[in-house]
XYZ file of C-alpha atoms in Angstrom:
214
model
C 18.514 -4.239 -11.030
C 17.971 -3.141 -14.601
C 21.213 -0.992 -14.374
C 23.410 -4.385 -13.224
C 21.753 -6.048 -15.733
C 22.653 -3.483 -18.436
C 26.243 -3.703 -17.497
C 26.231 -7.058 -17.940
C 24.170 -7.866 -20.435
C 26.820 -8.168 -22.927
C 28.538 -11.000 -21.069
C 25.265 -12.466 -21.297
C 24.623 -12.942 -24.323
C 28.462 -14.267 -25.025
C 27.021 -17.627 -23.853
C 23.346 -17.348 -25.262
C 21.640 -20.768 -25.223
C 23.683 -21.897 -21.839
C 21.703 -20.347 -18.894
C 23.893 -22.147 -16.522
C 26.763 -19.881 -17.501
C 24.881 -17.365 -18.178
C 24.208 -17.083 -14.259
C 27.642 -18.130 -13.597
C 29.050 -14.565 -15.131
C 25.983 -12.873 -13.615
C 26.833 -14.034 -10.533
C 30.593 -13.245 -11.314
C 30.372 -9.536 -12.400
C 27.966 -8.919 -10.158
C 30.528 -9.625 -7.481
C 33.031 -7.818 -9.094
C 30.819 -4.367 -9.232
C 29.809 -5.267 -5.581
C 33.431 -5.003 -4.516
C 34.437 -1.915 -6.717
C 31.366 -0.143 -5.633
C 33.071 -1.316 -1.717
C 36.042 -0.062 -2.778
C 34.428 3.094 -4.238
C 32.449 3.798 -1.321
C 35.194 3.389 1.385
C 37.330 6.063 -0.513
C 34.106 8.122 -0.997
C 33.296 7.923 2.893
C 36.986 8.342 3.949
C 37.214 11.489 2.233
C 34.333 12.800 3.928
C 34.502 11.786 7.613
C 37.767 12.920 7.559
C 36.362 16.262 7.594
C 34.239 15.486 10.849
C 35.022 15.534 14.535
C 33.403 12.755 15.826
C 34.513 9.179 15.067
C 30.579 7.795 14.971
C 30.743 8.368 11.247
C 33.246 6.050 10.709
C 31.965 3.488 12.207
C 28.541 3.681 10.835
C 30.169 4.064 7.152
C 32.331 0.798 7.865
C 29.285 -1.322 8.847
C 27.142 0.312 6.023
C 29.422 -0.958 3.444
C 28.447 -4.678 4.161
C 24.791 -4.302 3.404
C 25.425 -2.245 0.425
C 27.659 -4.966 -1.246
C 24.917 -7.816 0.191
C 22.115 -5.993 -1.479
C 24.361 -5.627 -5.200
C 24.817 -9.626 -4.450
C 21.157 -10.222 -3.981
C 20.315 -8.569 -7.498
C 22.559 -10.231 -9.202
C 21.379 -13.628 -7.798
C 17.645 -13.076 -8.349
C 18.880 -11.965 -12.025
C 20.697 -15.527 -12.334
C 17.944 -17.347 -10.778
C 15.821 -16.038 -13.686
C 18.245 -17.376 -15.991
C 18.272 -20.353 -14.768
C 15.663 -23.289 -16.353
C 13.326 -23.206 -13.265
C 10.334 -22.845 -12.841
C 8.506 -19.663 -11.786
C 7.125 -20.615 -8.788
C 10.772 -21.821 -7.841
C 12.757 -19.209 -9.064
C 10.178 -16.751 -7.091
C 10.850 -18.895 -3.853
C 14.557 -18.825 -4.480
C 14.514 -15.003 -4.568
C 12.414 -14.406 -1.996
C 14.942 -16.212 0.149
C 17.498 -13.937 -0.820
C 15.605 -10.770 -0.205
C 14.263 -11.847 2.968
C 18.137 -12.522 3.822
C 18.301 -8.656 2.616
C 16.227 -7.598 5.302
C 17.724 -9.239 7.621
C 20.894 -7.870 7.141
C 19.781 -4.696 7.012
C 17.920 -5.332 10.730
C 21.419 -6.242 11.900
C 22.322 -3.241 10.486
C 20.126 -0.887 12.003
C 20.428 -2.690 15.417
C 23.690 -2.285 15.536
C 23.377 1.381 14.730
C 20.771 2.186 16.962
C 22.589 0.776 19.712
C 25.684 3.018 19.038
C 23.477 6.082 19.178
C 22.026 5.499 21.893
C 25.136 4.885 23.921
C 27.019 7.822 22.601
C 24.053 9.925 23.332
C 23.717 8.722 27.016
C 27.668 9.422 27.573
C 26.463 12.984 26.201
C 22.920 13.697 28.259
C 23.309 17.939 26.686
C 22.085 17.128 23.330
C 19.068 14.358 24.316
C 18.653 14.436 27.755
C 16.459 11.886 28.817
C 18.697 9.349 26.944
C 21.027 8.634 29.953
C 22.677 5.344 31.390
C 19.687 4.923 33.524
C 17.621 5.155 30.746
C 19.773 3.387 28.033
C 18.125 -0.104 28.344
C 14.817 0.764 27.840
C 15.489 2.483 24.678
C 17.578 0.370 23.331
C 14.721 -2.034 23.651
C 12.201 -0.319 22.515
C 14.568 0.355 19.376
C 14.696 -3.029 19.094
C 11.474 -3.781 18.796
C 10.706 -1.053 16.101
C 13.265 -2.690 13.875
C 11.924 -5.942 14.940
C 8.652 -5.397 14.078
C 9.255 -3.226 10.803
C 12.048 -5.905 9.449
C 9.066 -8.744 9.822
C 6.081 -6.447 7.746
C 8.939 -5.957 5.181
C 9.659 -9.974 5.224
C 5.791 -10.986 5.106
C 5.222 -8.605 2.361
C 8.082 -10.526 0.330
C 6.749 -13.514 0.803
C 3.224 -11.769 0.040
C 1.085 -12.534 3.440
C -1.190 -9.928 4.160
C -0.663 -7.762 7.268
C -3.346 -5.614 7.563
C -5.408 -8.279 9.976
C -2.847 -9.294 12.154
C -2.122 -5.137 12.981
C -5.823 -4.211 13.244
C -5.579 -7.711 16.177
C -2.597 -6.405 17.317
C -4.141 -2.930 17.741
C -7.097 -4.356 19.534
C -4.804 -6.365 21.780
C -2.695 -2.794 22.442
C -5.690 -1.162 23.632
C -6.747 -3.887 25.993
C -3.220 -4.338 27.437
C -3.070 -0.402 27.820
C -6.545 -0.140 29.717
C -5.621 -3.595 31.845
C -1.851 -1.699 32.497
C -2.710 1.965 32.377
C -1.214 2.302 36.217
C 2.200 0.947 35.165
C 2.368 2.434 31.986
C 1.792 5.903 33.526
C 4.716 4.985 36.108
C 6.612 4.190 33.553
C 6.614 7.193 31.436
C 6.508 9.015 34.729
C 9.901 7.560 35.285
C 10.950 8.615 32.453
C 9.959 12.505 32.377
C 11.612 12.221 35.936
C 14.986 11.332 34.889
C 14.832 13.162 31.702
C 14.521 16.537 33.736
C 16.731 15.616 36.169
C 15.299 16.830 39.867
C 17.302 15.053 41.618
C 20.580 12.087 40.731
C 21.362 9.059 42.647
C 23.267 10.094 46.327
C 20.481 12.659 46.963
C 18.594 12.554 50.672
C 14.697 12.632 49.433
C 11.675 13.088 51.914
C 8.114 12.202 50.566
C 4.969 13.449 51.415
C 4.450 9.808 53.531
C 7.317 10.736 55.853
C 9.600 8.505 53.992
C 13.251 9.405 53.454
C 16.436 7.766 52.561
């Protein structure tokens, strides 16, 4: 932020004594480097996924640019909302709105992300092999969940509510739910070391031990 401000601070103090323009060309340039920097940053990405094989790159680069340019926005907007004749506690409420909007951009982000990963790597079982079709949903989930989970402790530190109870509960409530669910979490992960290492695909004629076959 203090870089952004330094380029602008000459604009600023043009219109010294009117803080309501002063945000205004805050607001304004900070655009305008948000969209260079976009334009910067395509060129710079272009260049160098040009030299790759896969097309994953490219994608990921063309999403990344959005939250990038969001996150230039969002310093530029806390820096005109403490310009603006407000008071603390309202500027401070006004920009943690806009960085809790950050986060959740970048969740979208990483979702979205994740989600390509995961389905390139299950179309390609050689490199992670227990990431497969079969498989896909459940991490994809669990994913999910991780950025979930970390996006909220970002947002509640922002808005400064302490975490550190609600984990140690939520620790306390994993162990219980593990000890009450041990038997189907240890089918689960069985299921999963079972199609990661592959004994057997779908169309194979199994017998069990019970006499059962199909």
């Amino acid at each position: 932020m203090e870089k952004i401000q330094a380029l602008i601070q000459p604009l600023i103090d043009q219109f010294e004594g009117h803080p309501y323009l002063q945000a205004g060309v805050v607001v304004v340039g900070t655009f305008i480097l948000a969209r260079t920097f976009a334009w910067l940053l395509v060129l710079l990405f272009k260049a160098f996924t040009s030299r790759t094989r896969t097309a994953l790159d490219d994608v990921v680069f063309e999403w990344l640019r959005t939250p990038l340019v969001y996150t230039l926005l969002m310093f530029g907007l806390s820096l005109a909302t403490r310009l603006l004749p407000v008071s603390a506690h309202l500027a401070g409420i006004l920009i943690s709105i806009l960085q809790t909007l950050g986060v959740v951009v970048w969740m979208v982000f990483f979702v979205h992300v994740t989600k390509l990963f995961l389905t390139r790597q299950a179309d390609n079982t050689q490199a992670l092999p227990f990431i497969q079709p079969a498989t896909l949903p459940l991490f994809r989930n669990v994913a999910f969940i991780l950025i979930v989970v970390a996006g909220l402790y970002v947002i509640f530190s922002i808005w400064g509510i302490d975490m550190t109870a609600w984990m140690a509960s939520a620790g306390i409530l994993g162990i219980a739910v593990g000890f009450a669910a041990k038997d189907t979490l240890a089918n689960l992960f069985s299921g999963v070391f079972i199609l990661a290492d592959m004994p057997y695909k779908i169309g194979d004629y199994v017998v069990l031990d019970s006499g059962e076959r199909g």
